[in-house]
Coordinates of C-alpha atoms in Angstrom, one line a residue:
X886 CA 0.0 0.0 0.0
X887 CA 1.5 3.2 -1.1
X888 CA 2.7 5.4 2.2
X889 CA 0.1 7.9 4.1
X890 CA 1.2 11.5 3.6
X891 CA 0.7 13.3 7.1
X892 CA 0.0 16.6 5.7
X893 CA -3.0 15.2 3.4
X894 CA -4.1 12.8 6.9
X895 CA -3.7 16.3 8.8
X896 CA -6.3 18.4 6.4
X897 CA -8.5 15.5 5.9
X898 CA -9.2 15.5 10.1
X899 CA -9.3 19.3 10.0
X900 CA -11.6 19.3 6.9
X901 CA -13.8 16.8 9.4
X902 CA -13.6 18.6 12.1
X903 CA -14.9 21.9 10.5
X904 CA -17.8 20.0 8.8
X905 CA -18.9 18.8 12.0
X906 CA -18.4 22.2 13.6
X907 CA -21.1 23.8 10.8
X908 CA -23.1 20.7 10.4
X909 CA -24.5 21.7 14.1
X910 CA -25.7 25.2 12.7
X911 CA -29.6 25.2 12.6
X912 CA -31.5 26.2 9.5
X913 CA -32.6 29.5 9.9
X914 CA -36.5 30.7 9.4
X915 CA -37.0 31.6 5.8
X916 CA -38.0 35.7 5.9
X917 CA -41.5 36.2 5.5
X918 CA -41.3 39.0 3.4
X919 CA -38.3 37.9 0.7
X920 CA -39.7 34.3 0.9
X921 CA -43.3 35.8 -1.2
X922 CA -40.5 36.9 -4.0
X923 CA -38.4 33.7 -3.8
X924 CA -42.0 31.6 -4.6
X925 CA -43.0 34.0 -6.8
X926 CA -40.0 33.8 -8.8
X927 CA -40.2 30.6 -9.1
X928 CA -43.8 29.9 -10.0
X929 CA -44.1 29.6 -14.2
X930 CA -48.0 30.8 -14.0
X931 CA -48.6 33.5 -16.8
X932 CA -51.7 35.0 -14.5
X933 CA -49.1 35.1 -10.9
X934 CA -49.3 38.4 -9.1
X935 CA -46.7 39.6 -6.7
X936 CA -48.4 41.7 -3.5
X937 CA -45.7 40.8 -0.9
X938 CA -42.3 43.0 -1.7
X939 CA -42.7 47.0 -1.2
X940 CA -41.5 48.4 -4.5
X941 CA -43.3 50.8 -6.5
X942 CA -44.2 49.4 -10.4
X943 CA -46.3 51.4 -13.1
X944 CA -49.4 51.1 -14.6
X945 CA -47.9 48.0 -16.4
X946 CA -46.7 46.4 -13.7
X947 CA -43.1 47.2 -14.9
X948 CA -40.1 48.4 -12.3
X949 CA -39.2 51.8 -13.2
X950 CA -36.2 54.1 -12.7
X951 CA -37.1 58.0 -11.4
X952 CA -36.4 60.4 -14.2
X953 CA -34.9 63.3 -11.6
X954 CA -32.6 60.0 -10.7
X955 CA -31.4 59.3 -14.6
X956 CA -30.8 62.8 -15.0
X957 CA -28.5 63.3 -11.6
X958 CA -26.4 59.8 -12.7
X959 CA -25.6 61.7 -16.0
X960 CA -24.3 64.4 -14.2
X961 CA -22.5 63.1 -11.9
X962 CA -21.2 60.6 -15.2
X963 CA -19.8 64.0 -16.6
X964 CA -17.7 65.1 -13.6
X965 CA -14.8 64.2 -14.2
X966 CA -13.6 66.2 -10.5
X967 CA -15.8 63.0 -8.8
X968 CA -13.6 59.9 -7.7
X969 CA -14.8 56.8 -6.0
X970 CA -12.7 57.2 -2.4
X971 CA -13.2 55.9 0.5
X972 CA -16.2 57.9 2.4
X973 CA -15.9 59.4 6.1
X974 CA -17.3 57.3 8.8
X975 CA -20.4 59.5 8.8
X976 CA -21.2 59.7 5.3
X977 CA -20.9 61.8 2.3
X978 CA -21.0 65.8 3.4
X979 CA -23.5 66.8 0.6
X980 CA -26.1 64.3 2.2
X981 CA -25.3 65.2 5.6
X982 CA -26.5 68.5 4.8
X983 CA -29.8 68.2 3.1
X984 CA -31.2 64.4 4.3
X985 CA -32.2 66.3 7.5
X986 CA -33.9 69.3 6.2
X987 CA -36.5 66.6 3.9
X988 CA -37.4 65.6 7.5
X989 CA -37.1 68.4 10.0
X990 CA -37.6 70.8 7.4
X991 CA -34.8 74.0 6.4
X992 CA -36.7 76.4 9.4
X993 CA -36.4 73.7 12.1
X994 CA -34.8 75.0 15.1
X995 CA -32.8 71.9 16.0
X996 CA -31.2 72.4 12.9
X997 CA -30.6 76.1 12.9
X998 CA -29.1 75.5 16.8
X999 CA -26.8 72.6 15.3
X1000 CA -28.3 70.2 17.3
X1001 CA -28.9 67.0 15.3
X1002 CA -26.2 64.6 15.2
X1003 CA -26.5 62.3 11.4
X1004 CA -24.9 59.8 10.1
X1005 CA -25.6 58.3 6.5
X1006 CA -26.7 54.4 6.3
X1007 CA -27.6 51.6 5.2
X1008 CA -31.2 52.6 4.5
X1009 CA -33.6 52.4 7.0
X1010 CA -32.7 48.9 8.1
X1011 CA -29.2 50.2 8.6
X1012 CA -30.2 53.6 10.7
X1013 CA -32.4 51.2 12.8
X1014 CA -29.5 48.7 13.6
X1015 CA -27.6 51.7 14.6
X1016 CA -29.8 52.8 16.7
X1017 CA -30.5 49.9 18.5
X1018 CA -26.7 50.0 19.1
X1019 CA -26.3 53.1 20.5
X1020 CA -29.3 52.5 22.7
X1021 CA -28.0 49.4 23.8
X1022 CA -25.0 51.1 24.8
X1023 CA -26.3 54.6 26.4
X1024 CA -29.6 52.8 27.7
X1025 CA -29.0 49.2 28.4
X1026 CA -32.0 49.2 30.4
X1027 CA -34.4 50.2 27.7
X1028 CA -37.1 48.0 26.8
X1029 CA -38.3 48.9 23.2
X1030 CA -42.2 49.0 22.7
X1031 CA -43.0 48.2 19.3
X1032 CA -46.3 48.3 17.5
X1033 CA -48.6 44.9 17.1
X1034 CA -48.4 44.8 14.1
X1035 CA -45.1 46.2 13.1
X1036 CA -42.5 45.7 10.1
X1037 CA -41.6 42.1 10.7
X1038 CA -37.8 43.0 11.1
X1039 CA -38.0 45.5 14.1
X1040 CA -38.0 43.1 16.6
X1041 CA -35.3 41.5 15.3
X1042 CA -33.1 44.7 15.0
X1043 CA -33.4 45.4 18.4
X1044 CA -33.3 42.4 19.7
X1045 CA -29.8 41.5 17.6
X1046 CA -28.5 44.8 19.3
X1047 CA -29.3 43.5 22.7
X1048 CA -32.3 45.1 23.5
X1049 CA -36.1 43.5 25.1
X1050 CA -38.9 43.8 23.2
X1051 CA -42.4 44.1 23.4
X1052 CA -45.7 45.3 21.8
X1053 CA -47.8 48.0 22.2
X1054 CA -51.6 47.7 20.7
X1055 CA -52.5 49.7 17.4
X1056 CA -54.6 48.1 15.5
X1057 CA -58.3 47.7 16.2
X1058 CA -60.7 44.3 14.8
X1059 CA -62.1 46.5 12.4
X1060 CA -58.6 47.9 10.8
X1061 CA -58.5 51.4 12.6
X1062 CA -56.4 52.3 15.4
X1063 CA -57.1 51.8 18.8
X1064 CA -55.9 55.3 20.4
X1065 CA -57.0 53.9 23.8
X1066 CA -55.0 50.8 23.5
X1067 CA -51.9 52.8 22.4
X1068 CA -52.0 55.0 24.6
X1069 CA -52.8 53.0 27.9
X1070 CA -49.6 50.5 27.4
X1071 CA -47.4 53.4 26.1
X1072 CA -48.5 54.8 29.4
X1073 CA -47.9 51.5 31.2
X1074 CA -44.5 51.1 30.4
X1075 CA -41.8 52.0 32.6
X1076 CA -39.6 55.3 32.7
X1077 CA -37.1 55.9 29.9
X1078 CA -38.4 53.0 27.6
X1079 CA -38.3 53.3 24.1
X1080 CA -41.1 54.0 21.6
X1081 CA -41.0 52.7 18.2
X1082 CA -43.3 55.1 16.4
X1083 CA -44.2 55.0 12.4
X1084 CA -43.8 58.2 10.8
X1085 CA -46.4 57.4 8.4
X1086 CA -47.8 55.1 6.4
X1087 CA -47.8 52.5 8.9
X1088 CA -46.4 49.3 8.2
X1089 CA -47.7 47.2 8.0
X1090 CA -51.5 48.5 8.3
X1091 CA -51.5 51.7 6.7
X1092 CA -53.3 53.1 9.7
X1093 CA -51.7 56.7 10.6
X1094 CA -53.0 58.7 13.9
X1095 CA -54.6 62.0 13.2
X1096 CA -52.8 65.0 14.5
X1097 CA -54.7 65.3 17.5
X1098 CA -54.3 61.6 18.2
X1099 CA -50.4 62.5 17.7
X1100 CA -50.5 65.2 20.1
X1101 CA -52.0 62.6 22.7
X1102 CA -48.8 60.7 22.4
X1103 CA -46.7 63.4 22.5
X1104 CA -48.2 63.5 26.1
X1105 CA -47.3 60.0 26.9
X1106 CA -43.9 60.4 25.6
X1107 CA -43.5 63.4 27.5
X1108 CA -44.7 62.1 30.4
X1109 CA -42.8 58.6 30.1
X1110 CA -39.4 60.1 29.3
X1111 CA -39.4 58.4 26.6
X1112 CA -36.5 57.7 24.0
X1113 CA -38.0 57.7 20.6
X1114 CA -37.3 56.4 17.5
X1115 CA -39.2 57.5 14.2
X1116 CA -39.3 55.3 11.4
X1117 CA -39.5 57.0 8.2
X1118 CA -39.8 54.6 4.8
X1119 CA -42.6 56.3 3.0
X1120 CA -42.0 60.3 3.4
X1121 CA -43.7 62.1 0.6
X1122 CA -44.2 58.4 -1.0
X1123 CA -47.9 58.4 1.4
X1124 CA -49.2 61.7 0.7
X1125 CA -47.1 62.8 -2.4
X1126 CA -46.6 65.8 0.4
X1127 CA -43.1 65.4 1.5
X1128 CA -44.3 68.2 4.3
X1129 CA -47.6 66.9 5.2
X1130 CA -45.8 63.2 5.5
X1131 CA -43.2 65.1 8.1
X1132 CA -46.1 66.7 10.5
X1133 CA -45.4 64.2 13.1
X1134 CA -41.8 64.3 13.6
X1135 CA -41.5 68.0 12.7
X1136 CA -44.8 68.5 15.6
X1137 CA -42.6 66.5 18.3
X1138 CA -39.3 67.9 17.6
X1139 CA -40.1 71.6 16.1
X1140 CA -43.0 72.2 18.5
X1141 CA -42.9 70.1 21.1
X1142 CA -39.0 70.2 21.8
X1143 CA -38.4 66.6 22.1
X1144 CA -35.2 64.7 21.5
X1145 CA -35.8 61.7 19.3
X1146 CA -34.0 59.5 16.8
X1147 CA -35.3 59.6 12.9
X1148 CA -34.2 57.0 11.0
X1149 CA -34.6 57.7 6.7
X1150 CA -35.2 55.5 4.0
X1151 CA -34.9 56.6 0.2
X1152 CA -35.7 53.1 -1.3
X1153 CA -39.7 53.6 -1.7
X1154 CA -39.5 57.7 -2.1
X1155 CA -36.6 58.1 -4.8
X1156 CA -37.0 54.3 -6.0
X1157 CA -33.2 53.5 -5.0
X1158 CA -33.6 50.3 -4.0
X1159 CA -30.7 48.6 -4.0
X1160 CA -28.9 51.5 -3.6
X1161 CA -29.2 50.7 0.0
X1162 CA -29.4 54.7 1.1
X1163 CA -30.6 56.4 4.5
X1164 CA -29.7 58.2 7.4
X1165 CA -29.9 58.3 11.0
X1166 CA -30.8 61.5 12.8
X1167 CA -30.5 62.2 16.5
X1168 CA -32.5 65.6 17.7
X1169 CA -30.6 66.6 21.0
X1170 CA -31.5 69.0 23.6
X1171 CA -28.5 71.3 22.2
X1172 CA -25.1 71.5 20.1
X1173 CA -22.8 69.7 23.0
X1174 CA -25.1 66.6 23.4
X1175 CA -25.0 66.5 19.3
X1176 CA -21.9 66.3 18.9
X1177 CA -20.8 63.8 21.5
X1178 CA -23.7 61.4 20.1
X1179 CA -22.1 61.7 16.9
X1180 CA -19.0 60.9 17.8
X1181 CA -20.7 57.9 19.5
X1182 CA -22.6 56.8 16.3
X1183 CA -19.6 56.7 14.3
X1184 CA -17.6 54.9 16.5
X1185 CA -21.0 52.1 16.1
X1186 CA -20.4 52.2 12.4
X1187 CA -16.6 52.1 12.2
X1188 CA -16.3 48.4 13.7
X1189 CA -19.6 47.2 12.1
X1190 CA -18.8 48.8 8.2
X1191 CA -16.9 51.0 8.5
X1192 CA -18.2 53.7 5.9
X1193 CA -21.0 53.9 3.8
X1194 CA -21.7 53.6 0.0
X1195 CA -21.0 56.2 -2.4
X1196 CA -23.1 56.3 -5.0
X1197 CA -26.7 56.1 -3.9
X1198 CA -25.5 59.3 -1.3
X1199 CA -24.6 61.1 -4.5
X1200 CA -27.9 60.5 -6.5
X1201 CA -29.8 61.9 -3.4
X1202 CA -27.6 65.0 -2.8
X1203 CA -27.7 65.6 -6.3
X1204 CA -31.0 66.0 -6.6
X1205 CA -31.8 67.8 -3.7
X1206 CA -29.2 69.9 -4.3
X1207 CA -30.7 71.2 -7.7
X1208 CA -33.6 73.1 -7.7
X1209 CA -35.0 71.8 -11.4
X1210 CA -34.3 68.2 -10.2
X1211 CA -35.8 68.5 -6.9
X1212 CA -39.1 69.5 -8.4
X1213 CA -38.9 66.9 -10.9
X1214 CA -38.5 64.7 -8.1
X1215 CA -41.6 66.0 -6.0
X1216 CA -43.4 66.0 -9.5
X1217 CA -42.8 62.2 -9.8
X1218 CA -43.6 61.7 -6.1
X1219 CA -47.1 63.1 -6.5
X1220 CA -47.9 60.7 -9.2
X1221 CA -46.4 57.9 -7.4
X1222 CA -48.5 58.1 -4.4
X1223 CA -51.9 59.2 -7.0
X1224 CA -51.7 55.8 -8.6
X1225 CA -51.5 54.2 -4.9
X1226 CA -54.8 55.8 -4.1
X1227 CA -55.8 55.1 -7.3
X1228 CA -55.1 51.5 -7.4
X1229 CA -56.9 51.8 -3.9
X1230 CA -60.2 52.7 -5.1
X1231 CA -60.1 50.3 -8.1
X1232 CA -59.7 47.1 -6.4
X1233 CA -62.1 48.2 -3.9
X1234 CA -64.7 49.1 -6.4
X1235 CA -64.0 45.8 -8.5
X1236 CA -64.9 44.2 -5.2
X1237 CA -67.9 46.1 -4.7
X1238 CA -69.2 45.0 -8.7
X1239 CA -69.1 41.3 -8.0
X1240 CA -70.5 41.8 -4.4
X1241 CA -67.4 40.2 -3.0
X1242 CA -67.9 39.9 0.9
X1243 CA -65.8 41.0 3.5
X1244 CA -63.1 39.2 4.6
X1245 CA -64.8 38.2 7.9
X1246 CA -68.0 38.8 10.1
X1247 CA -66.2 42.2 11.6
X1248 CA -66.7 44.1 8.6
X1249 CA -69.2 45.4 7.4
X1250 CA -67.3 46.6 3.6
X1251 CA -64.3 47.1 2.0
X1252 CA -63.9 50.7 3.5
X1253 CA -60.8 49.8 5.5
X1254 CA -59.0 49.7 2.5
X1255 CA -59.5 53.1 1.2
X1256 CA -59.3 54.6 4.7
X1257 CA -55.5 53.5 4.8
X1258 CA -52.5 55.4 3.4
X1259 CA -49.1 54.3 1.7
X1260 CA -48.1 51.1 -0.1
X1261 CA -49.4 48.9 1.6
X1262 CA -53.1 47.6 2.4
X1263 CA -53.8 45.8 5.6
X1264 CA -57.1 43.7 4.0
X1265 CA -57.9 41.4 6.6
X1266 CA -57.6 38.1 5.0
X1267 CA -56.6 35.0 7.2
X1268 CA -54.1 32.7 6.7
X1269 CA -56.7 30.3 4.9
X1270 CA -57.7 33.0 2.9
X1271 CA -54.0 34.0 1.6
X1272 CA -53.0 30.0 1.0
X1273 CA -55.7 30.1 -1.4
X1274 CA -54.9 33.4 -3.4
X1275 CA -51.4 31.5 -4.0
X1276 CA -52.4 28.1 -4.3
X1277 CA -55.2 28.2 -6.5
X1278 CA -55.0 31.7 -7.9
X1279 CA -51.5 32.4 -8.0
X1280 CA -51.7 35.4 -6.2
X1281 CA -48.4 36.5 -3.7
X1282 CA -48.6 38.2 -0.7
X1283 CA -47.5 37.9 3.2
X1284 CA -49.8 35.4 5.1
X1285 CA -51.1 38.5 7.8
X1286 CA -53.2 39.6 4.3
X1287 CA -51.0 42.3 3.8
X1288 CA -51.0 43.6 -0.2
X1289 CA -48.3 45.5 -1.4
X1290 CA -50.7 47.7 -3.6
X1291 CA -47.9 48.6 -5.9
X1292 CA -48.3 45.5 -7.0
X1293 CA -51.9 46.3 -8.2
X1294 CA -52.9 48.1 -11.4
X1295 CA -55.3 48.5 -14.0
X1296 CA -54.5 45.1 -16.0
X1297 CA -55.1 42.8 -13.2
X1298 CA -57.1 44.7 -10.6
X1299 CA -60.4 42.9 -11.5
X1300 CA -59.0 39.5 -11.6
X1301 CA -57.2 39.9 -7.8
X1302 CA -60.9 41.0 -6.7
X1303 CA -62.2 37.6 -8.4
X1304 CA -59.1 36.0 -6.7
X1305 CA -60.3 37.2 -3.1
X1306 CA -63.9 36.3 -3.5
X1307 CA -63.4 33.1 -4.3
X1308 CA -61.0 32.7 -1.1
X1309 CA -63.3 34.4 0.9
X1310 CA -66.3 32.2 -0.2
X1311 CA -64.4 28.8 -0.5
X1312 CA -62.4 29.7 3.5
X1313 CA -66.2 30.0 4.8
X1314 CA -67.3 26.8 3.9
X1315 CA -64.2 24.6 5.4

């Protein structure tokens, strides 16, 4: 038999012992959300419908890339003075400057006092995890009270960053919000807690609180010392107003005073998606406070990534910077969030023509559907319900009956109203 080389029997046992090490690793839990694409994907059905990822398509169902944002990637194309170094810690300048006047607005007093300590991101996911850092850090203590429903990745944010979780109650049977609920466990829980509060266009509901119902938790908060984090995916994207879509953060910071974090997405309102573009914003009680929290947020993002991306920082500032672009971009923002409410009405008039029931004895119409605002549409199908739009109908969505109504338009409006009657009539006689 030929001799045994000792360095090949050496790697072979490590090569053993590594695959035993990983072969322990559980599977993780597909994700909720990305798993409706993956299926989708991969179902060959002409008629299949995709209502589960949040990004905007057109009237043909088509992804679509902003016009303001072709026209800022030529220019910045042309400069030739524009290189591709390394970013500081904190982000691109340019960025830095404007992100936080879309959502405190350019008269804000926090930032005319220099007050608000930023730091560019990955997206809104990225500003969150950041923030859960720094809480973790500064507020180990801090349980975070997060809507029920929520985004399905909060918790998890938080709770990666070391943080306790729990839920406060939002959402009423009949799809509205329960103030009382709300505001009776915000008041409930303990001193210096933090709040998880939607800036609009709740997600996953598309329930907002009115402004008097905001200035009621503004109370609580107050009273509750609360930290605060507002999560902002759907600025101007809601309303087509980027102001109007700002009222709640601007009323607790501008009027109110308050010191809160603001995280930023620019995936749904400027369509960068993959760009993976954001910001976090801390609103301090003055310039010294700012500028230490700063200098505690960047030393979060050093070890975790470092810096930031370039590009996506560029697009934004370059827009925002130019005063023909930035309208173009409000311009396209408008229409965006028309066809939302557009696509709104449809499917719930489709519904109404072929006397489609409601989705359970606690309705008494489709109402709830119209009465909601942003991308997404909280309809009230079960489980059951869902497995049949897929199953039968090829119809995607998240298994809570959430539709991503970006995903709905004029060519198949009527036949996902068809879709959901027949779930709704075949669920009620299992």
């Amino acid at each position: 038999s030929p001799p045994i080389d000792p360095l090949r029997s050496s790697a072979t046992a490590i090569t053993e012992q590594m695959a035993s090490t990983w072969a322990k690793v559980p599977m993780a839990p597909a994700d909720p959300i990305l798993g409706v694409a993956v299926a989708y994907a991969a179902d060959p059905s002409p008629k299949k419908v995709n209502l589960g990822i949040g990004a905007y398509r057109n009237a043909e169902g088509k992804p679509i890339v902003l016009k303001c944002i072709r026209e800022a990637e030529k220019k910045i194309a042309g400069d030739e003075t524009m290189m591709k170094e390394y970013l500081p810690i904190q982000g691109l300048d340019g960025f830095l400057k404007v992100t936080s006047q879309v959502i405190f607005g350019k008269d804000s007093p926090a930032l005319k006092e220099d007050r608000v300590a930023v730091v560019q991101s990955l997206s809104g996911t990225g500003a969150l995890r950041i923030a859960g850092e720094f809480i973790a850090m500064s507020k180990p203590g801090s349980t975070v009270y997060i809507s029920d429903p929520s985004w399905g990745n909060h918790h998890q944010i938080f709770r990666r960053s070391g943080l306790q979780t729990k839920t406060y109650r939002y959402l009423s049977p009949t799809m509205g919000l329960d103030i009382t609920g709300m505001l009776q466990d915000l008041s409930a829980a303990p001193k210096g807690s933090t709040f998880v509060l939607h800036t609009v266009a709740h997600n996953p509901t598309g329930v907002d609180p009115t402004q008097e119902q905001w200035k009621q938790i503004a109370d609580v908060c107050q009273e509750r010392e609360a930290i605060l984090v507002f999560d902002t995916a759907y600025q101007g994207y809601a309303s087509g107003d980027l102001n109007r879509d700002a009222w709640s953060v601007r009323y607790f910071c501008n009027e109110r005073g308050m010191e809160l974090m603001v995280t930023q997405s620019y995936s749904k309102n400027f369509g960068l998606y993959g760009e993976r573009i954001g910001a976090l914003n801390v609103a301090c009680s003055d310039k010294g406070a700012a500028t230490k929290v700063l200098s505690q947020l960047k030393a979060i993002v050093r070890p975790m990534y470092s810096n930031p991306q370039l590009h996506g920082a560029r697009l934004v500032s370059t827009v925002l910077a130019d005063q023909r672009l930035n309208a173009l971009w409000e311009e396209e923002l408008t229409a965006m969030a028309k066809q939302i409410t557009d696509m709104r009405g449809a499917l719930v008039s489709s519904l109404a023509e072929i006397k489609c029931p409601p989705p359970n004895s606690k309705f008494s119409s489709w109402k709830h559907v119209t009465d909601q605002i942003g991308m997404f549409a909280y309809t009230g199908l079960s489980k059951k319900q869902c497995d049949v739009l897929t199953d039968k109908h090829h119809i995607y969505c998240t298994k809570n009956g959430r539709f991503s109504m970006a995903g709905v338009n004029p060519g198949n409006v009527r036949y996902i109203a068809e879709a959901m009657k027949d779930a709704i009539t075949a669920s009620a006689r299992l």
